[in-house]
mmCIF file of C-alpha atoms in Angstrom:
data_model
loop_
_atom_site.group_PDB
_atom_site.id
_atom_site.type_symbol
_atom_site.label_atom_id
_atom_site.label_comp_id
_atom_site.label_asym_id
_atom_site.label_seq_id
_atom_site.Cartn_x
_atom_site.Cartn_y
_atom_site.Cartn_z
ATOM 1 C CA ILE M 216 14.421 15.764 -12.163
ATOM 2 C CA ALA M 217 14.204 17.368 -8.751
ATOM 3 C CA ALA M 218 17.213 18.576 -6.807
ATOM 4 C CA TYR M 219 18.573 16.047 -4.338
ATOM 5 C CA SER M 220 21.444 15.304 -1.954
ATOM 6 C CA GLU M 221 23.598 12.190 -2.001
ATOM 7 C CA CYS M 222 25.369 11.419 1.258
ATOM 8 C CA SER M 223 28.162 8.952 1.904
ATOM 9 C CA THR M 224 27.620 6.281 4.537
ATOM 10 C CA ARG M 225 31.396 6.156 5.048
ATOM 11 C CA ASP M 226 32.183 9.685 6.129
ATOM 12 C CA GLY M 227 28.804 11.441 6.177
ATOM 13 C CA SER M 228 29.787 13.944 3.488
ATOM 14 C CA CYS M 229 27.027 15.055 1.139
ATOM 15 C CA THR M 230 26.973 16.227 -2.456
ATOM 16 C CA GLU M 231 24.158 18.473 -3.647
ATOM 17 C CA PHE M 232 22.722 17.955 -7.138
ATOM 18 C CA PRO M 233 20.678 20.865 -8.502
ATOM 19 C CA GLY M 234 18.342 18.842 -10.701
ATOM 20 C CA GLY M 235 17.178 20.055 -14.052
ATOM 21 C CA THR M 236 15.159 19.077 -17.055
ATOM 22 C CA GLY M 237 16.823 15.679 -17.467
ATOM 23 C CA GLU M 238 17.444 14.070 -20.804
ATOM 24 C CA THR M 239 15.082 12.845 -23.451
ATOM 25 C CA THR M 240 14.441 9.362 -22.124
ATOM 26 C CA ASP M 241 11.554 7.126 -21.199
ATOM 27 C CA TYR M 242 12.983 5.628 -18.039
ATOM 28 C CA TYR M 243 15.800 6.092 -15.559
ATOM 29 C CA LEU M 244 17.241 3.186 -13.574
ATOM 30 C CA TYR M 245 19.434 3.690 -10.521
ATOM 31 C CA VAL M 246 21.508 0.579 -9.746
ATOM 32 C CA THR M 247 23.502 -0.030 -6.579
ATOM 33 C CA ALA M 248 25.468 -2.896 -5.099
ATOM 34 C CA VAL M 249 25.385 -2.285 -1.364
ATOM 35 C CA SER M 250 24.676 -4.476 1.628
ATOM 36 C CA ASP M 251 21.478 -3.241 3.216
ATOM 37 C CA GLU M 252 18.754 -4.567 5.505
ATOM 38 C CA ALA M 253 17.185 -6.702 2.752
ATOM 39 C CA CYS M 254 20.561 -8.274 2.004
ATOM 40 C CA GLY M 255 21.007 -9.023 5.693
ATOM 41 C CA SER M 256 17.666 -10.841 5.598
ATOM 42 C CA GLY M 257 18.931 -13.178 2.873
ATOM 43 C CA ALA M 258 17.840 -11.404 -0.308
ATOM 44 C CA ALA M 259 20.099 -11.720 -3.344
ATOM 45 C CA ALA M 260 18.766 -8.445 -4.745
ATOM 46 C CA TRP M 261 15.742 -6.154 -4.818
ATOM 47 C CA ALA M 262 14.195 -3.632 -7.185
ATOM 48 C CA LEU M 263 11.156 -1.393 -7.456
ATOM 49 C CA PRO M 264 9.750 1.469 -9.486
ATOM 50 C CA CYS M 265 9.945 4.832 -7.725
ATOM 51 C CA LEU M 266 8.222 7.446 -9.887
ATOM 52 C CA PHE M 267 5.176 7.058 -12.131
ATOM 53 C CA ASP M 268 3.604 9.016 -14.960
ATOM 54 C CA PRO M 269 0.374 10.335 -13.380
ATOM 55 C CA ALA M 270 -1.629 9.872 -16.603
ATOM 56 C CA THR M 271 -0.561 6.327 -17.519
ATOM 57 C CA ASN M 272 0.831 4.836 -14.269
ATOM 58 C CA ARG M 273 3.918 3.917 -16.287
ATOM 59 C CA PRO M 274 7.129 3.803 -14.248
ATOM 60 C CA LEU M 275 9.535 6.611 -15.124
ATOM 61 C CA LEU M 276 12.224 5.881 -12.532
ATOM 62 C CA GLY M 277 13.277 2.692 -10.806
ATOM 63 C CA THR M 278 15.984 1.397 -8.533
ATOM 64 C CA ALA M 279 17.696 -1.966 -8.171
ATOM 65 C CA ASN M 280 20.206 -3.195 -5.626
ATOM 66 C CA LEU M 281 22.392 -6.268 -5.973
ATOM 67 C CA CYS M 282 23.483 -7.837 -2.705
ATOM 68 C CA ARG M 283 26.844 -9.536 -2.245
ATOM 69 C CA ALA M 284 25.090 -12.926 -2.548
ATOM 70 C CA ALA M 285 24.050 -12.106 -6.122
ATOM 71 C CA LEU M 286 27.483 -10.848 -7.054
ATOM 72 C CA GLU M 287 29.177 -13.979 -5.710
ATOM 73 C CA GLN M 288 27.197 -16.281 -8.025
ATOM 74 C CA ASP M 289 28.536 -17.335 -11.395
ATOM 75 C CA ALA M 290 27.909 -14.785 -14.154
ATOM 76 C CA HIS M 291 24.927 -16.650 -15.660
ATOM 77 C CA GLU M 292 23.090 -16.868 -12.320
ATOM 78 C CA ALA M 293 23.914 -13.244 -11.459
ATOM 79 C CA ALA M 294 22.534 -12.135 -14.840
ATOM 80 C CA ALA M 295 19.326 -14.114 -14.201
ATOM 81 C CA VAL M 296 18.900 -12.387 -10.818
ATOM 82 C CA LEU M 297 19.460 -8.983 -12.422
ATOM 83 C CA VAL M 298 16.940 -9.657 -15.216
ATOM 84 C CA HIS M 299 14.383 -10.781 -12.624
ATOM 85 C CA GLU M 300 14.895 -7.619 -10.581
ATOM 86 C CA LEU M 301 14.769 -5.369 -13.640
ATOM 87 C CA HIS M 302 11.263 -6.679 -14.320
ATOM 88 C CA HIS M 303 10.280 -5.470 -10.850
ATOM 89 C CA ALA M 304 11.927 -2.072 -11.434
ATOM 90 C CA LEU M 305 9.884 -1.765 -14.639
ATOM 91 C CA GLY M 306 6.654 -2.259 -12.699
ATOM 92 C CA PHE M 307 6.014 -5.987 -12.984
ATOM 93 C CA THR M 308 5.046 -6.561 -9.356
ATOM 94 C CA ASN M 309 1.978 -7.991 -7.658
ATOM 95 C CA GLN M 310 1.238 -4.562 -6.193
ATOM 96 C CA LEU M 311 1.092 -2.862 -9.613
ATOM 97 C CA PHE M 312 -0.686 -5.336 -11.914
ATOM 98 C CA ASP M 313 -3.998 -3.611 -11.173
ATOM 99 C CA LYS M 314 -2.548 -0.288 -12.433
ATOM 100 C CA PHE M 315 -1.990 -1.471 -16.042
ATOM 101 C CA ILE M 316 -4.158 0.293 -18.643
ATOM 102 C CA ASP M 317 -5.017 -0.422 -22.270
ATOM 103 C CA ALA M 318 -4.552 1.895 -25.280
ATOM 104 C CA ASP M 319 -7.799 3.681 -24.407
ATOM 105 C CA GLY M 320 -6.671 4.380 -20.834
ATOM 106 C CA GLN M 321 -9.017 1.790 -19.338
ATOM 107 C CA PRO M 322 -7.804 -0.494 -16.531
ATOM 108 C CA ILE M 323 -6.834 -4.013 -17.599
ATOM 109 C CA PRO M 324 -8.161 -6.653 -15.188
ATOM 110 C CA GLU M 325 -5.329 -8.069 -13.096
ATOM 111 C CA ASP M 326 -6.008 -11.646 -14.213
ATOM 112 C CA GLU M 327 -5.585 -10.569 -17.850
ATOM 113 C CA VAL M 328 -2.287 -8.851 -17.074
ATOM 114 C CA ARG M 329 -1.046 -11.958 -15.265
ATOM 115 C CA GLY M 330 -2.213 -14.169 -18.132
ATOM 116 C CA GLN M 331 -0.354 -12.086 -20.702
ATOM 117 C CA TRP M 332 2.742 -11.914 -18.495
ATOM 118 C CA SER M 333 2.887 -15.661 -17.850
ATOM 119 C CA ALA M 334 2.509 -16.336 -21.584
ATOM 120 C CA LEU M 335 5.783 -14.527 -22.300
ATOM 121 C CA GLN M 336 8.862 -16.647 -22.718
ATOM 122 C CA LEU M 337 12.262 -15.141 -22.108
ATOM 123 C CA VAL M 338 15.156 -16.745 -23.927
ATOM 124 C CA ALA M 339 18.612 -16.333 -22.421
ATOM 125 C CA ALA M 340 21.691 -16.758 -24.564
ATOM 126 C CA SER M 341 24.051 -19.378 -23.235
#
């Protein structure tokens, strides 16, 4: 993980992080709950992948932000919003379906990816 700075929007102070080798993991997810421009436009939340494995196009790092609107819903609805956004952070977005590859490293046609994705059924515990 590369070195980076994290700066406060409250007082402008910054903390420097040196970076390093990271931990043995397949994916990092950075989650925030701040009001930003997307929240001001009416979004309940947003998420996206940020860093990809150059050989497989697999997301290695993603970010998700929950807006106040999502946090003010009942717990079941807020969880549904979070699950939806986590799918985006993991790379399930219209912009990335054409980047999926099979076990041999060959591109999977976008319509096949969409077909497989829509066939999945997610079951939420009540």
